[in-house]
Amino acid sequence: MKNIGQLMKQAQEMQAKMATMQEELANLTVEGHSGGSMITVTMNCKGEMRKIKIDPNLVNLEEIDILEDLIMAACNDAKAKAEARVSEEMAKITGGLKLPGGMQLPF
């Protein structure tokens, strides 16, 4: 069994790795698509929107509701991919460490 000093050292190392990972997440991007890629949203893995690209064929004032729905779907797709990427990166750092009852690491 590890002594408390070793556990504290490991916790400090994990904290440093998490700080580095948070910086890296701001630079990692994912794309979400909707409408057969007629709408593309790019966001970083911290959930910040970086770019929206709309196929010019979609711009029709009579179909603005469809355009708005497609943008929302693309945003949600990108956010889900960002959350999945964050989980993958966290698993690399924690090595599968299960945190007790509802405890979460800061983001």
Tab-separated table of N, CA and C in Angstrom:
chain	number	residue	atom	x	y	z
A	1	MET	N	0.844	-1.197	0.000
A	1	MET	CA	0.000	0.000	0.000
A	1	MET	C	0.881	1.249	0.000
A	2	LYS	N	0.469	2.236	-0.726
A	2	LYS	CA	1.249	3.465	-0.863
A	2	LYS	C	1.095	4.321	0.394
A	3	ASN	N	2.157	5.014	0.742
A	3	ASN	CA	2.037	5.914	1.885
A	3	ASN	C	1.429	7.235	1.442
A	4	ILE	N	1.074	8.051	2.412
A	4	ILE	CA	0.366	9.303	2.123
A	4	ILE	C	1.237	10.260	1.306
A	5	GLY	N	2.543	10.235	1.530
A	5	GLY	CA	3.453	11.096	0.759
A	5	GLY	C	3.420	10.772	-0.718
A	6	GLN	N	3.404	9.485	-1.046
A	6	GLN	CA	3.344	9.076	-2.442
A	6	GLN	C	2.011	9.480	-3.067
A	7	LEU	N	0.931	9.317	-2.308
A	7	LEU	CA	-0.385	9.698	-2.826
A	7	LEU	C	-0.466	11.201	-3.073
A	8	MET	N	0.101	11.995	-2.181
A	8	MET	CA	0.086	13.451	-2.358
A	8	MET	C	0.904	13.844	-3.592
A	9	LYS	N	2.043	13.186	-3.784
A	9	LYS	CA	2.870	13.471	-4.952
A	9	LYS	C	2.114	13.145	-6.235
A	10	GLN	N	1.438	12.003	-6.240
A	10	GLN	CA	0.656	11.619	-7.421
A	10	GLN	C	-0.473	12.613	-7.673
A	11	ALA	N	-1.119	13.078	-6.613
A	11	ALA	CA	-2.207	14.050	-6.764
A	11	ALA	C	-1.675	15.361	-7.343
A	12	GLN	N	-0.490	15.801	-6.891
A	12	GLN	CA	0.104	17.031	-7.418
A	12	GLN	C	0.477	16.869	-8.887
A	13	GLU	N	1.012	15.703	-9.244
A	13	GLU	CA	1.352	15.445	-10.637
A	13	GLU	C	0.105	15.459	-11.513
A	14	MET	N	-0.975	14.846	-11.009
A	14	MET	CA	-2.223	14.820	-11.764
A	14	MET	C	-2.766	16.233	-11.928
A	15	GLN	N	-2.665	17.041	-10.885
A	15	GLN	CA	-3.157	18.419	-10.954
A	15	GLN	C	-2.375	19.215	-12.010
A	16	ALA	N	-1.060	19.023	-12.058
A	16	ALA	CA	-0.247	19.720	-13.061
A	16	ALA	C	-0.617	19.263	-14.471
A	17	LYS	N	-0.826	17.964	-14.636
A	17	LYS	CA	-1.222	17.437	-15.947
A	17	LYS	C	-2.580	17.984	-16.363
A	18	MET	N	-3.486	18.117	-15.403
A	18	MET	CA	-4.817	18.637	-15.722
A	18	MET	C	-4.741	20.096	-16.163
A	19	ALA	N	-3.886	20.885	-15.515
A	19	ALA	CA	-3.737	22.287	-15.907
A	19	ALA	C	-3.214	22.374	-17.343
A	20	THR	N	-2.249	21.543	-17.666
A	20	THR	CA	-1.711	21.512	-19.026
A	20	THR	C	-2.784	21.079	-20.011
A	21	MET	N	-3.554	20.057	-19.629
A	21	MET	CA	-4.598	19.559	-20.515
A	21	MET	C	-5.638	20.640	-20.794
A	22	GLN	N	-5.995	21.419	-19.780
A	22	GLN	CA	-6.994	22.473	-19.993
A	22	GLN	C	-6.509	23.483	-21.022
A	23	GLU	N	-5.227	23.813	-20.981
A	23	GLU	CA	-4.669	24.730	-21.976
A	23	GLU	C	-4.730	24.104	-23.368
A	24	GLU	N	-4.412	22.816	-23.448
A	24	GLU	CA	-4.433	22.120	-24.732
A	24	GLU	C	-5.849	22.014	-25.288
A	25	LEU	N	-6.833	21.837	-24.411
A	25	LEU	CA	-8.223	21.706	-24.861
A	25	LEU	C	-8.712	22.966	-25.566
A	26	ALA	N	-8.191	24.108	-25.162
A	26	ALA	CA	-8.589	25.360	-25.817
A	26	ALA	C	-8.109	25.400	-27.267
A	27	ASN	N	-7.072	24.606	-27.571
A	27	ASN	CA	-6.523	24.594	-28.930
A	27	ASN	C	-7.021	23.423	-29.765
A	28	LEU	N	-7.617	22.405	-29.143
A	28	LEU	CA	-8.171	21.274	-29.887
A	28	LEU	C	-9.551	21.662	-30.405
A	29	THR	N	-9.809	21.377	-31.667
A	29	THR	CA	-11.117	21.713	-32.222
A	29	THR	C	-11.816	20.472	-32.767
A	30	VAL	N	-13.130	20.544	-32.772
A	30	VAL	CA	-13.973	19.513	-33.365
A	30	VAL	C	-14.981	20.216	-34.262
A	31	GLU	N	-15.499	19.476	-35.230
A	31	GLU	CA	-16.521	20.019	-36.121
A	31	GLU	C	-17.804	19.244	-35.938
A	32	GLY	N	-18.911	19.972	-35.937
A	32	GLY	CA	-20.231	19.367	-35.932
A	32	GLY	C	-20.906	19.695	-37.249
A	33	HIS	N	-21.694	18.758	-37.746
A	33	HIS	CA	-22.339	18.941	-39.055
A	33	HIS	C	-23.831	18.646	-38.945
A	34	SER	N	-24.592	19.294	-39.793
A	34	SER	CA	-26.015	18.972	-39.926
A	34	SER	C	-26.442	19.242	-41.360
A	35	GLY	N	-27.584	18.689	-41.714
A	35	GLY	CA	-28.110	18.903	-43.062
A	35	GLY	C	-27.180	18.388	-44.135
A	36	GLY	N	-26.577	17.211	-43.914
A	36	GLY	CA	-25.658	16.667	-44.910
A	36	GLY	C	-24.453	17.564	-45.124
A	37	SER	N	-23.954	18.147	-44.042
A	37	SER	CA	-22.794	19.050	-44.036
A	37	SER	C	-23.072	20.400	-44.695
A	38	MET	N	-24.356	20.765	-44.811
A	38	MET	CA	-24.669	22.092	-45.331
A	38	MET	C	-24.355	23.156	-44.267
A	39	ILE	N	-24.359	22.733	-42.998
A	39	ILE	CA	-23.973	23.601	-41.888
A	39	ILE	C	-22.819	22.908	-41.169
A	40	THR	N	-21.735	23.647	-40.949
A	40	THR	CA	-20.597	23.130	-40.199
A	40	THR	C	-20.272	24.118	-39.089
A	41	VAL	N	-20.145	23.603	-37.883
A	41	VAL	CA	-19.775	24.415	-36.728
A	41	VAL	C	-18.453	23.879	-36.208
A	42	THR	N	-17.520	24.779	-35.963
A	42	THR	CA	-16.242	24.409	-35.365
A	42	THR	C	-16.185	25.013	-33.972
A	43	MET	N	-15.827	24.184	-32.987
A	43	MET	CA	-15.685	24.678	-31.625
A	43	MET	C	-14.478	24.016	-30.993
A	44	ASN	N	-13.918	24.685	-29.973
A	44	ASN	CA	-12.806	24.064	-29.281
A	44	ASN	C	-13.355	23.099	-28.230
A	45	CYS	N	-12.469	22.345	-27.625
A	45	CYS	CA	-12.910	21.316	-26.679
A	45	CYS	C	-13.241	21.879	-25.305
A	46	LYS	N	-13.283	23.193	-25.202
A	46	LYS	CA	-13.794	23.839	-23.992
A	46	LYS	C	-15.213	24.362	-24.250
A	47	GLY	N	-15.738	24.067	-25.444
A	47	GLY	CA	-17.111	24.436	-25.760
A	47	GLY	C	-17.266	25.831	-26.345
A	48	GLU	N	-16.176	26.460	-26.738
A	48	GLU	CA	-16.243	27.799	-27.319
A	48	GLU	C	-16.363	27.695	-28.836
A	49	MET	N	-17.400	28.305	-29.387
A	49	MET	CA	-17.636	28.286	-30.824
A	49	MET	C	-16.537	29.067	-31.524
A	50	ARG	N	-15.969	28.490	-32.577
A	50	ARG	CA	-14.904	29.138	-33.323
A	50	ARG	C	-15.322	29.570	-34.720
A	51	LYS	N	-16.210	28.821	-35.358
A	51	LYS	CA	-16.579	29.136	-36.744
A	51	LYS	C	-17.898	28.459	-37.099
A	52	ILE	N	-18.694	29.141	-37.916
A	52	ILE	CA	-19.902	28.555	-38.493
A	52	ILE	C	-19.800	28.752	-40.002
A	53	LYS	N	-19.990	27.664	-40.745
A	53	LYS	CA	-19.976	27.752	-42.210
A	53	LYS	C	-21.340	27.290	-42.718
A	54	ILE	N	-21.967	28.119	-43.543
A	54	ILE	CA	-23.292	27.833	-44.092
A	54	ILE	C	-23.183	27.721	-45.607
A	55	ASP	N	-23.680	26.625	-46.136
A	55	ASP	CA	-23.716	26.439	-47.585
A	55	ASP	C	-24.568	27.562	-48.183
A	56	PRO	N	-24.042	28.302	-49.159
A	56	PRO	CA	-24.778	29.428	-49.753
A	56	PRO	C	-26.147	29.042	-50.314
A	57	ASN	N	-26.314	27.792	-50.700
A	57	ASN	CA	-27.606	27.359	-51.230
A	57	ASN	C	-28.706	27.365	-50.172
A	58	LEU	N	-28.332	27.462	-48.900
A	58	LEU	CA	-29.330	27.458	-47.826
A	58	LEU	C	-29.940	28.821	-47.554
A	59	VAL	N	-29.292	29.852	-47.992
A	59	VAL	CA	-29.736	31.197	-47.641
A	59	VAL	C	-30.960	31.574	-48.470
A	60	ASN	N	-32.091	31.399	-47.843
A	60	ASN	CA	-33.388	31.704	-48.440
A	60	ASN	C	-34.272	32.176	-47.289
A	61	LEU	N	-34.678	33.423	-47.341
A	61	LEU	CA	-35.438	33.990	-46.229
A	61	LEU	C	-36.716	33.213	-45.920
A	62	GLU	N	-37.263	32.541	-46.901
A	62	GLU	CA	-38.477	31.770	-46.673
A	62	GLU	C	-38.206	30.510	-45.852
A	63	GLU	N	-36.942	30.109	-45.777
A	63	GLU	CA	-36.587	28.886	-45.050
A	63	GLU	C	-35.688	29.166	-43.850
A	64	ILE	N	-35.801	30.372	-43.292
A	64	ILE	CA	-34.936	30.755	-42.177
A	64	ILE	C	-35.104	29.836	-40.966
A	65	ASP	N	-36.309	29.332	-40.720
A	65	ASP	CA	-36.525	28.428	-39.589
A	65	ASP	C	-35.707	27.147	-39.754
A	66	ILE	N	-35.653	26.638	-40.965
A	66	ILE	CA	-34.859	25.434	-41.238
A	66	ILE	C	-33.383	25.731	-40.989
A	67	LEU	N	-32.911	26.873	-41.443
A	67	LEU	CA	-31.522	27.267	-41.252
A	67	LEU	C	-31.190	27.340	-39.762
A	68	GLU	N	-32.060	27.950	-38.996
A	68	GLU	CA	-31.828	28.060	-37.551
A	68	GLU	C	-31.785	26.681	-36.887
A	69	ASP	N	-32.685	25.790	-37.269
A	69	ASP	CA	-32.691	24.435	-36.710
A	69	ASP	C	-31.413	23.673	-37.072
A	70	LEU	N	-30.951	23.840	-38.311
A	70	LEU	CA	-29.723	23.167	-38.740
A	70	LEU	C	-28.505	23.681	-37.975
A	71	ILE	N	-28.445	24.984	-37.739
A	71	ILE	CA	-27.333	25.550	-36.970
A	71	ILE	C	-27.350	24.996	-35.544
A	72	MET	N	-28.518	24.934	-34.938
A	72	MET	CA	-28.616	24.398	-33.584
A	72	MET	C	-28.176	22.938	-33.544
A	73	ALA	N	-28.575	22.154	-34.521
A	73	ALA	CA	-28.192	20.743	-34.564
A	73	ALA	C	-26.679	20.602	-34.729
A	74	ALA	N	-26.077	21.433	-35.558
A	74	ALA	CA	-24.626	21.379	-35.754
A	74	ALA	C	-23.892	21.772	-34.473
A	75	CYS	N	-24.389	22.772	-33.777
A	75	CYS	CA	-23.779	23.185	-32.501
A	75	CYS	C	-23.842	22.052	-31.486
A	76	ASN	N	-24.987	21.419	-31.383
A	76	ASN	CA	-25.130	20.315	-30.439
A	76	ASN	C	-24.240	19.137	-30.806
A	77	ASP	N	-24.072	18.874	-32.098
A	77	ASP	CA	-23.188	17.804	-32.553
A	77	ASP	C	-21.744	18.111	-32.162
A	78	ALA	N	-21.303	19.346	-32.388
A	78	ALA	CA	-19.936	19.734	-32.040
A	78	ALA	C	-19.717	19.662	-30.531
A	79	LYS	N	-20.696	20.103	-29.751
A	79	LYS	CA	-20.561	20.065	-28.290
A	79	LYS	C	-20.442	18.633	-27.786
A	80	ALA	N	-21.234	17.725	-28.319
A	80	ALA	CA	-21.168	16.319	-27.909
A	80	ALA	C	-19.797	15.731	-28.229
A	81	LYS	N	-19.246	16.079	-29.390
A	81	LYS	CA	-17.917	15.588	-29.763
A	81	LYS	C	-16.846	16.183	-28.852
A	82	ALA	N	-16.991	17.450	-28.482
A	82	ALA	CA	-16.028	18.082	-27.575
A	82	ALA	C	-16.061	17.400	-26.208
A	83	GLU	N	-17.253	17.119	-25.698
A	83	GLU	CA	-17.375	16.450	-24.399
A	83	GLU	C	-16.760	15.053	-24.442
A	84	ALA	N	-16.940	14.353	-25.546
A	84	ALA	CA	-16.347	13.018	-25.685
A	84	ALA	C	-14.825	13.120	-25.692
A	85	ARG	N	-14.298	14.120	-26.377
A	85	ARG	CA	-12.843	14.302	-26.436
A	85	ARG	C	-12.278	14.634	-25.064
A	86	VAL	N	-12.989	15.468	-24.302
A	86	VAL	CA	-12.556	15.806	-22.947
A	86	VAL	C	-12.501	14.544	-22.092
A	87	SER	N	-13.510	13.690	-22.203
A	87	SER	CA	-13.529	12.440	-21.443
A	87	SER	C	-12.350	11.554	-21.810
A	88	GLU	N	-12.031	11.482	-23.089
A	88	GLU	CA	-10.885	10.683	-23.541
A	88	GLU	C	-9.585	11.216	-22.951
A	89	GLU	N	-9.414	12.541	-22.980
A	89	GLU	CA	-8.193	13.143	-22.463
A	89	GLU	C	-8.089	12.953	-20.945
A	90	MET	N	-9.216	13.056	-20.248
A	90	MET	CA	-9.222	12.848	-18.793
A	90	MET	C	-8.834	11.418	-18.454
A	91	ALA	N	-9.325	10.465	-19.220
A	91	ALA	CA	-9.010	9.060	-18.970
A	91	ALA	C	-7.512	8.816	-19.113
A	92	LYS	N	-6.865	9.532	-20.037
A	92	LYS	CA	-5.418	9.390	-20.206
A	92	LYS	C	-4.675	9.847	-18.957
A	93	ILE	N	-5.149	10.933	-18.361
A	93	ILE	CA	-4.472	11.500	-17.192
A	93	ILE	C	-4.748	10.690	-15.933
A	94	THR	N	-5.995	10.331	-15.732
A	94	THR	CA	-6.364	9.656	-14.485
A	94	THR	C	-6.073	8.168	-14.526
A	95	GLY	N	-5.778	7.644	-15.701
A	95	GLY	CA	-5.487	6.221	-15.816
A	95	GLY	C	-6.656	5.361	-15.389
A	96	GLY	N	-7.862	5.848	-15.622
A	96	GLY	CA	-9.052	5.080	-15.263
A	96	GLY	C	-9.434	5.220	-13.807
A	97	LEU	N	-8.784	6.117	-13.070
A	97	LEU	CA	-9.096	6.339	-11.657
A	97	LEU	C	-10.559	6.721	-11.510
A	98	LYS	N	-11.267	5.998	-10.696
A	98	LYS	CA	-12.674	6.306	-10.435
A	98	LYS	C	-12.745	7.233	-9.229
A	99	LEU	N	-13.383	8.371	-9.405
A	99	LEU	CA	-13.517	9.308	-8.291
A	99	LEU	C	-14.738	8.940	-7.457
A	100	PRO	N	-14.637	9.092	-6.130
A	100	PRO	CA	-15.745	8.712	-5.260
A	100	PRO	C	-17.007	9.528	-5.491
A	101	GLY	N	-18.130	8.897	-5.256
A	101	GLY	CA	-19.472	9.444	-5.298
A	101	GLY	C	-19.689	10.852	-5.777
A	102	GLY	N	-19.766	11.058	-7.064
A	102	GLY	CA	-20.130	12.353	-7.614
A	102	GLY	C	-18.997	13.363	-7.642
A	103	MET	N	-17.859	13.023	-7.089
A	103	MET	CA	-16.731	13.944	-7.091
A	103	MET	C	-16.214	14.113	-8.509
A	104	GLN	N	-16.000	15.352	-8.915
A	104	GLN	CA	-15.506	15.618	-10.260
A	104	GLN	C	-14.281	16.486	-10.186
A	105	LEU	N	-13.405	16.314	-11.146
A	105	LEU	CA	-12.233	17.156	-11.230
A	105	LEU	C	-12.626	18.475	-11.883
A	106	PRO	N	-11.965	19.571	-11.486
A	106	PRO	CA	-12.364	20.899	-11.994
A	106	PRO	C	-12.073	21.087	-13.475
A	107	PHE	N	-13.009	21.810	-14.136
A	107	PHE	CA	-12.834	22.216	-15.541
A	107	PHE	C	-13.229	23.641	-15.675
